[in-house]
PDB file of C-alpha atoms and ligand atoms in Angstrom:
ATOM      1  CA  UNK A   1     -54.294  -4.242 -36.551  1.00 61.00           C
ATOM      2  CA  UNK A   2     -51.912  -1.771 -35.117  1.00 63.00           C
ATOM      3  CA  UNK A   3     -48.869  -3.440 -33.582  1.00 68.00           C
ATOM      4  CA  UNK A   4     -47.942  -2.360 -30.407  1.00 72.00           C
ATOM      5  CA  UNK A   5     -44.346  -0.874 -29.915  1.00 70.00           C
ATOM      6  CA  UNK A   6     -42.845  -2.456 -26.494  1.00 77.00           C
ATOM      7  CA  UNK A   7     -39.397  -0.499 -25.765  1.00 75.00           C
ATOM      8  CA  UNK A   8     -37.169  -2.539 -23.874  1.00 71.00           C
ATOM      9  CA  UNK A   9     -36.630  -0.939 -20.483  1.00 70.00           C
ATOM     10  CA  UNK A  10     -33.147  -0.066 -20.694  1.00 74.00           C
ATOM     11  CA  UNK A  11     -31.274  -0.158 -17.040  1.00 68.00           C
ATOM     12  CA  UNK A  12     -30.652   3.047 -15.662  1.00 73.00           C
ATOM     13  CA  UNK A  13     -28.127   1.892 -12.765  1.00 75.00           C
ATOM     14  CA  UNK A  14     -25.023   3.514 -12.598  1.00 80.00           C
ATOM     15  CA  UNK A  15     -22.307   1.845 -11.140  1.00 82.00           C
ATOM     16  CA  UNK A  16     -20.535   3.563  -7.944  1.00 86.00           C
ATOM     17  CA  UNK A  17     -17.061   4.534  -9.515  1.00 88.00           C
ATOM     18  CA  UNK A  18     -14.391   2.619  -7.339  1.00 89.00           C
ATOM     19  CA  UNK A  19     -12.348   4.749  -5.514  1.00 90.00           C
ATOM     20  CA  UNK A  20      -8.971   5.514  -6.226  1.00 94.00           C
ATOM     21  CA  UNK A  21      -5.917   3.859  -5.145  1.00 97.00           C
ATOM     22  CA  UNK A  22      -2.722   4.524  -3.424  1.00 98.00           C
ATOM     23  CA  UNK A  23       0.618   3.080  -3.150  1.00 98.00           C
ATOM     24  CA  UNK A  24       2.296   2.518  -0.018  1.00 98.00           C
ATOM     25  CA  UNK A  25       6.534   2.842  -0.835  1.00 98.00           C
ATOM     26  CA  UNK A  26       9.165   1.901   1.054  1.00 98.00           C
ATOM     27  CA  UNK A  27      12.243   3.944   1.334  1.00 98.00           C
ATOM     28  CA  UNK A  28      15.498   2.655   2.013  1.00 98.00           C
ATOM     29  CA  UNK A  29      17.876   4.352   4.451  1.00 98.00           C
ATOM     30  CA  UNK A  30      21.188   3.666   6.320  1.00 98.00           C
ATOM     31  CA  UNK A  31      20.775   3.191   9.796  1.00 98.00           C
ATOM     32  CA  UNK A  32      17.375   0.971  10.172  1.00 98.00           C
ATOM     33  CA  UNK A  33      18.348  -2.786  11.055  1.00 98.00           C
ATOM     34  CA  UNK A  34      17.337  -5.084   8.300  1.00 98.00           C
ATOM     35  CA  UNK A  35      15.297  -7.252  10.906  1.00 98.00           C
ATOM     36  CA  UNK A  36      12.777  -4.386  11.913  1.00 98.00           C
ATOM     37  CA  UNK A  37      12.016  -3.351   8.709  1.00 98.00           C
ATOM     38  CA  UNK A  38      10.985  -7.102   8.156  1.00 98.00           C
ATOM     39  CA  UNK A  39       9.228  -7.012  11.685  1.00 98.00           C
ATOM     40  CA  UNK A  40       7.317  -3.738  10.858  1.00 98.00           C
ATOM     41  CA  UNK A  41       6.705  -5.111   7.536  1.00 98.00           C
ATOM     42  CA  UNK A  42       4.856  -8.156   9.052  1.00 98.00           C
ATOM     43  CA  UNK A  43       3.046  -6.229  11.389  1.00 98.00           C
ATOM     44  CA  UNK A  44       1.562  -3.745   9.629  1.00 98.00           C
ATOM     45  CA  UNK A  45       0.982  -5.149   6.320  1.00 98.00           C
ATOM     46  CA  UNK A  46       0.365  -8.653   7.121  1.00 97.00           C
ATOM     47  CA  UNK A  47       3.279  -9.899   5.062  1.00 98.00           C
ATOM     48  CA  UNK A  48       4.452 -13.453   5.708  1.00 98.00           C
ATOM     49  CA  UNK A  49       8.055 -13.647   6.770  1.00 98.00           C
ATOM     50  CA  UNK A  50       9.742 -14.250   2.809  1.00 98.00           C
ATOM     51  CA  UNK A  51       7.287 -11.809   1.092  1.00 98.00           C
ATOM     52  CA  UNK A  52       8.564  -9.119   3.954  1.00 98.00           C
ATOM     53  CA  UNK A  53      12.173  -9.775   3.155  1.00 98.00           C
ATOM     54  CA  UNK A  54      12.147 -10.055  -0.273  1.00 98.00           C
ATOM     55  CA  UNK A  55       9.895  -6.287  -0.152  1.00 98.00           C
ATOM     56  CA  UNK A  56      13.033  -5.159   2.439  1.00 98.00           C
ATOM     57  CA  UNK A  57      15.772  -6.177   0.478  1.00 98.00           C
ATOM     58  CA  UNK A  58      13.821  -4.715  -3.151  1.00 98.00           C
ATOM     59  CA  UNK A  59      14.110  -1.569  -1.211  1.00 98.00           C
ATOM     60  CA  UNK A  60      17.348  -1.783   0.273  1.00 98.00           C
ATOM     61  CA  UNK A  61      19.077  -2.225  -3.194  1.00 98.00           C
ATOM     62  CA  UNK A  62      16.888  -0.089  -5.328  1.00 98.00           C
ATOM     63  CA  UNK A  63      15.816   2.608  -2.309  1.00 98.00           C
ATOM     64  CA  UNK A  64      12.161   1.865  -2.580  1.00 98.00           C
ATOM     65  CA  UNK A  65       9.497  -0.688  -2.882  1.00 98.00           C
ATOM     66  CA  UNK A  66       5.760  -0.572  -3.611  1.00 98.00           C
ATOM     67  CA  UNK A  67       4.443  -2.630  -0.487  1.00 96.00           C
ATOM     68  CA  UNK A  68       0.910  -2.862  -1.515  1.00 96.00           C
ATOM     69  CA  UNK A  69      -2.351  -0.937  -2.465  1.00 97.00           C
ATOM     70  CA  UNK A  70      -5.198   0.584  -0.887  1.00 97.00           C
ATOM     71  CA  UNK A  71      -8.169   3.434  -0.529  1.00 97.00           C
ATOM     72  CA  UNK A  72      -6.778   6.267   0.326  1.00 97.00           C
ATOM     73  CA  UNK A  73      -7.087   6.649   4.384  1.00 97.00           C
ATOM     74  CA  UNK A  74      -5.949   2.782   4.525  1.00 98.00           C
ATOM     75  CA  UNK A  75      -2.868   3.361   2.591  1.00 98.00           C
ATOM     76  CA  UNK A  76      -1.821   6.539   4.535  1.00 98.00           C
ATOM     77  CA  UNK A  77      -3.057   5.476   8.149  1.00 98.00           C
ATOM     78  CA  UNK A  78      -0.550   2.546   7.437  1.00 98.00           C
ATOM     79  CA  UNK A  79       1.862   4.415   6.848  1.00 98.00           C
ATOM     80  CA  UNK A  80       2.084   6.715   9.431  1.00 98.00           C
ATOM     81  CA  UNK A  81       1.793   3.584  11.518  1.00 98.00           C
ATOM     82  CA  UNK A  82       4.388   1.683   9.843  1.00 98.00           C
ATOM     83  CA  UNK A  83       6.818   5.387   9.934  1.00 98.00           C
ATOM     84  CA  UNK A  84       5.801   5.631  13.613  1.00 98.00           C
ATOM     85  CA  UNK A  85       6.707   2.235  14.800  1.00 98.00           C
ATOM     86  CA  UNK A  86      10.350   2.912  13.537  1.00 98.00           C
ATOM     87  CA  UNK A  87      10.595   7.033  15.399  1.00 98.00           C
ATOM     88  CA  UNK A  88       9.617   4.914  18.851  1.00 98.00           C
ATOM     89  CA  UNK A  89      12.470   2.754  17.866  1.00 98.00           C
ATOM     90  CA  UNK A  90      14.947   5.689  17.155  1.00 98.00           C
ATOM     91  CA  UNK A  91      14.891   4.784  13.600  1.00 98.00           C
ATOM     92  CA  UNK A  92      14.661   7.140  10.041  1.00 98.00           C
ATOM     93  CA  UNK A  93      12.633   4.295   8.797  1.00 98.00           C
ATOM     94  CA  UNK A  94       9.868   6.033   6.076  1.00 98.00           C
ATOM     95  CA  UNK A  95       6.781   5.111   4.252  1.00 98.00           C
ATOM     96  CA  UNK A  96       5.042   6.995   1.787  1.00 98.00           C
ATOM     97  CA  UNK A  97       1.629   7.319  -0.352  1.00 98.00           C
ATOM     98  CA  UNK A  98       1.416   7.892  -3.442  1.00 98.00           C
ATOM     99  CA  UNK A  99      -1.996   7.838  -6.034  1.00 97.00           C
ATOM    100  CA  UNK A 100      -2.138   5.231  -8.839  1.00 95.00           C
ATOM    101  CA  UNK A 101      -2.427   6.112 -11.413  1.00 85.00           C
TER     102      UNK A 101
HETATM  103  N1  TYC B   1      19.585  -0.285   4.391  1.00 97.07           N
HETATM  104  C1  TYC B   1      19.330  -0.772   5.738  1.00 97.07           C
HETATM  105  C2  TYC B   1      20.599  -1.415   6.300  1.00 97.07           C
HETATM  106  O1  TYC B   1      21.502  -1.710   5.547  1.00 97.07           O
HETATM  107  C3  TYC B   1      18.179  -1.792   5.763  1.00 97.07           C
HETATM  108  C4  TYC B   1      16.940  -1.224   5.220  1.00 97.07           C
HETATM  109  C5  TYC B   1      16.256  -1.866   4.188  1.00 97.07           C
HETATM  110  C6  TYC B   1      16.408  -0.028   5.721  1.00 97.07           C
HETATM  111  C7  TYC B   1      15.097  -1.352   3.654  1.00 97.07           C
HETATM  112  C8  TYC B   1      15.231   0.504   5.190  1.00 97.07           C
HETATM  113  O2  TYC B   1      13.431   0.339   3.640  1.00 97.07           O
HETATM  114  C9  TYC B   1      14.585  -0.157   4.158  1.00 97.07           C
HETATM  115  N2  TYC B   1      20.618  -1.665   7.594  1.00 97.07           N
END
């Protein structure tokens, strides 16, 4: 008797690719007081008060900091917030996105 040839059914789902990620950096400058960066720090990117000051004083010595990681429009709608927050303030305080890679 013939035996019957059952192919296993082999999955055909394809996993969405995740999306890419970007870095939000800090950059140090001159003039912005130590305390807003912290404050702006907190607000925006949820930072507790000693994770915000450590990420402040990273940048201050070594003129950036990676702050965290998100999707694309997250990442850069923060930080144009974040940059924002310090021109109403009369401030040169910057953020910038960059892709991981
Ligand atoms: N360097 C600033 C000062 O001495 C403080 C500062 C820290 C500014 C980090 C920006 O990203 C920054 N007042």
């Amino acid at each position: 008797m013939a035996k019957t040839l059952v192919k296993p059914r082999v999955s055909a789902k394809t996993k969405a690719a995740r999306p890419p990620l970007y870095k939000v950096i800090l950059l140090n400058d001159d003039f912005t007081p130590r305390e807003f960066v912290v404050q702006v720090l907190k607000a925006v990117f949820r930072m507790g008060a000693e994770r915000a000051y450590a990420v402040m004083l990273t940048a201050h010595r070594r003129g950036v900091c990676v702050i965290a990681v998100y999707t694309r429009d997250v990442a850069e709608t923060k930080a144009k917030e974040a940059t924002e927050l310090g021109r109403q303030n009369g401030y040169p305080l910057a953020f910038t996105t960059e892709k991981e890679n």
